[in-house]
Coordinates of C-alpha atoms in Angstrom, one line a residue:
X1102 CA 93.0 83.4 99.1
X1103 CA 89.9 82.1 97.4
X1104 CA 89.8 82.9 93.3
X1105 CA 87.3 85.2 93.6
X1106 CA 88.4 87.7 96.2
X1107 CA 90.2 90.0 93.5
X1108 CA 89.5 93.0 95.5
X1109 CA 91.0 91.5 98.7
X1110 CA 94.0 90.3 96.6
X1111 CA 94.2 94.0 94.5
X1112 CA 94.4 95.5 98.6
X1113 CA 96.7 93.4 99.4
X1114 CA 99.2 94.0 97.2
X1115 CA 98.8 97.5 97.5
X1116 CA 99.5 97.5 101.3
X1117 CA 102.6 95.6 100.4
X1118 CA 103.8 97.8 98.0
X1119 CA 103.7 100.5 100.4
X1120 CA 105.6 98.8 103.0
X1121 CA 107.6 97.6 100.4
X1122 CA 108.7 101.9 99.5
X1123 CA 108.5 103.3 102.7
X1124 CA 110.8 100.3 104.2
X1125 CA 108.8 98.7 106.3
X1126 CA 109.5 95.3 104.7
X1127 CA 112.9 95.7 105.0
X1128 CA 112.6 96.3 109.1
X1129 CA 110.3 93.4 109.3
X1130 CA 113.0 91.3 107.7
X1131 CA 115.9 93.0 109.5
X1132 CA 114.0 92.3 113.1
X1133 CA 113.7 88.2 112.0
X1134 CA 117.5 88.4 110.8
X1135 CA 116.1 87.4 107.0
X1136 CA 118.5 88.9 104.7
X1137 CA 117.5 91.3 102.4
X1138 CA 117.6 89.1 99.6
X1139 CA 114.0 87.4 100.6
X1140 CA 112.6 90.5 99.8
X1141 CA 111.3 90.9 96.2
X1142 CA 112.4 94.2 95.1
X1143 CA 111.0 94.7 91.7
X1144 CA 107.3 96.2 92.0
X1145 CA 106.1 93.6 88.9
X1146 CA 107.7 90.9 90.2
X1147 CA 106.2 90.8 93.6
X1148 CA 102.3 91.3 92.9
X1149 CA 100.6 87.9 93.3
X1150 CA 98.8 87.4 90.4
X1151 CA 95.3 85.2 90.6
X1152 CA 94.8 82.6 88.0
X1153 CA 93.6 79.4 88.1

């Protein structure tokens, strides 16, 4: 994602977060048979932060 597309990266992260409580990540992993633990579980620790 290019440096300046903070919006795109700000929506991003949003969508993910939402999967991410309503368990959509989980099923995603669960249907690949990726155990749980790829999943980043703490809200803060799984935005993806832009800096150069």
């Amino acid at each position: 994602m290019r440096f300046a597309d903070k919006d795109l990266l700000d929506a991003v992260n949003t969508e993910l977060e939402k999967m991410r409580n309503d368990g959509t990540l989980k099923k995603i992993l669960e249907k690949y048979g990726l155990p749980e633990s790829y999943m980043v579980l703490s809200t803060d620790a799984a935005v993806t932060k832009n800096i150069k």
